[in-house]
Amino acid sequence: MITVTMPKLGLTMKEGTIVEWHKKEGDAVQKGETLFVLETEKVSYEVEAPEAGVLGKIVAQVGDVVPVGGVIAYILQPGETPAAIPGQAGAAAAPAAAPATAEAPAAEALEKVKISPLARRIAEEHNINMLAIKGTGPEGRIVKEDVLKAIEEAKAAPAPAPVPAAPPVAVPAPPPPTVEAEEELRPLSSMRKVIAERMTETFTVPHFYLTIEVDTTELGKLRQALLPAVEAKTGVRLTVTDLLIKVVARSLEENPSINCQYADGSVRLFKRIDIGLVTSVEGGLIVPVIRQANKKTLAEISKTRSELAQKARDRKLVREEMTGSTFTVSNLGMFGIDQFSALLQPPESAILAVGATVDKPVARDGQVVIRPMMTLTLSIDHRVLDGVAGANFLQSLKRYIESPGLLLL
């Protein structure tokens, strides 16, 4: 018999959520065939059957949160019967369990309730009596929807008659009670849990911010000039983000001290330049990584960025495509955000926040002219980097953005 457990897909992974089963109990499965889909660390992952056999028992249902190493299912091998599954043999021979009586300890009765881990957690948070809930899952198992229904019924139940209050004595009558706003409590998804944990880690890192404005006139001209050729070659429209990734990669080559990580009292300097790009997806953020960005052409960067972004939206990224970045870019300019400060992505030492390009009056050769200006903000880990290193890096960015022809040198 094969025990299927929750795999560990990354160093930071602690648990996963079952989001879909491709097989049901009693189905034959082949080695390498998809058994179920789990969600963890911002990505959905298809788990394959480790061996061929028959799916004898599904332990974790859709919506269940299972810790790494936790049992998810059992696959029976030829000649084995469901009685071989742990806990099944005795259950098959024993009579049906009698309902919990008033004499039975409450804790013991609650432990015997068939309920998914997620449903149990929600019930405990809302003080819902699990013994009074009728489960609609397999074999009467209580699932999340059953608990949510019980919560709504509890809210709709008539309140007990109020005890008459004593007549007021020289005290103004309290204002009439306000109508309680409707509320909905939703557990965090696996993606948001990871984001919450990572952002909490960020505030343990001493960091600071540096901001600079750059004139994007020439960068915009270069994009317009290259756009038809890049689109003809790749089928993808060249974006400002693609150009910025190229500029960031060149600037990191010139300022290698920025391309580093803090590592337990040491500094890890990277010779590779792998740039993470913060990407918005349903339910949160994900950071696909453009590998060897300094060695890619603009067309290759544009095509890679487009493919990774689509895979991110489809939740098809694999772990290798969203880990191991050495520097990150977060661009909110397309959403009309003029300027912002991005939070570090530990253990990276720096992240660049890109604002919108806005026409502004600026002084040029003694004249006030209108130029398209962009604000860049660099967040830096102060344990390994100082202000001068960050300033030099921003100056490199400014030089290549305002004179992009230098990228050809």
mmCIF file with all atom_site columns, C-alpha atoms in Angstrom, residues 201-209 342-344 349 379-383:
data_model
loop_
_atom_site.group_PDB
_atom_site.id
_atom_site.type_symbol
_atom_site.label_atom_id
_atom_site.label_alt_id
_atom_site.label_comp_id
_atom_site.label_asym_id
_atom_site.label_entity_id
_atom_site.label_seq_id
_atom_site.pdbx_PDB_ins_code
_atom_site.Cartn_x
_atom_site.Cartn_y
_atom_site.Cartn_z
_atom_site.occupancy
_atom_site.B_iso_or_equiv
_atom_site.pdbx_formal_charge
_atom_site.auth_seq_id
_atom_site.auth_comp_id
_atom_site.auth_asym_id
_atom_site.auth_atom_id
_atom_site.pdbx_PDB_model_num
ATOM 1  C CA . GLU A 1 201 ? 9.777  39.061 7.764  1.00 0.00 ? 201 GLU A CA 1
ATOM 2  C CA . THR A 1 202 ? 10.418 42.302 5.865  1.00 0.00 ? 202 THR A CA 1
ATOM 3  C CA . PHE A 1 203 ? 9.896  44.450 8.939  1.00 0.00 ? 203 PHE A CA 1
ATOM 4  C CA . THR A 1 204 ? 12.633 42.573 10.781 1.00 0.00 ? 204 THR A CA 1
ATOM 5  C CA . VAL A 1 205 ? 15.126 43.832 8.170  1.00 0.00 ? 205 VAL A CA 1
ATOM 6  C CA . PRO A 1 206 ? 16.583 47.350 8.708  1.00 0.00 ? 206 PRO A CA 1
ATOM 7  C CA . HIS A 1 207 ? 16.075 49.056 5.376  1.00 0.00 ? 207 HIS A CA 1
ATOM 8  C CA . PHE A 1 208 ? 15.818 52.528 3.847  1.00 0.00 ? 208 PHE A CA 1
ATOM 9  C CA . TYR A 1 209 ? 14.665 54.171 0.619  1.00 0.00 ? 209 TYR A CA 1
ATOM 10 C CA . ALA A 1 342 ? 8.201  48.576 -2.328 1.00 0.00 ? 342 ALA A CA 1
ATOM 11 C CA . LEU A 1 343 ? 8.840  46.183 0.557  1.00 0.00 ? 343 LEU A CA 1
ATOM 12 C CA . LEU A 1 344 ? 11.950 44.037 0.378  1.00 0.00 ? 344 LEU A CA 1
ATOM 13 C CA . SER A 1 349 ? 18.904 43.106 -0.468 1.00 0.00 ? 349 SER A CA 1
ATOM 14 C CA . SER A 1 379 ? 14.501 49.899 -1.119 1.00 0.00 ? 379 SER A CA 1
ATOM 15 C CA . ILE A 1 380 ? 17.759 48.688 0.412  1.00 0.00 ? 380 ILE A CA 1
ATOM 16 C CA . ASP A 1 381 ? 18.773 46.266 3.176  1.00 0.00 ? 381 ASP A CA 1
ATOM 17 C CA . HIS A 1 382 ? 20.991 48.439 5.401  1.00 0.00 ? 382 HIS A CA 1
ATOM 18 C CA . ARG A 1 383 ? 22.763 45.388 6.848  1.00 0.00 ? 383 ARG A CA 1
#
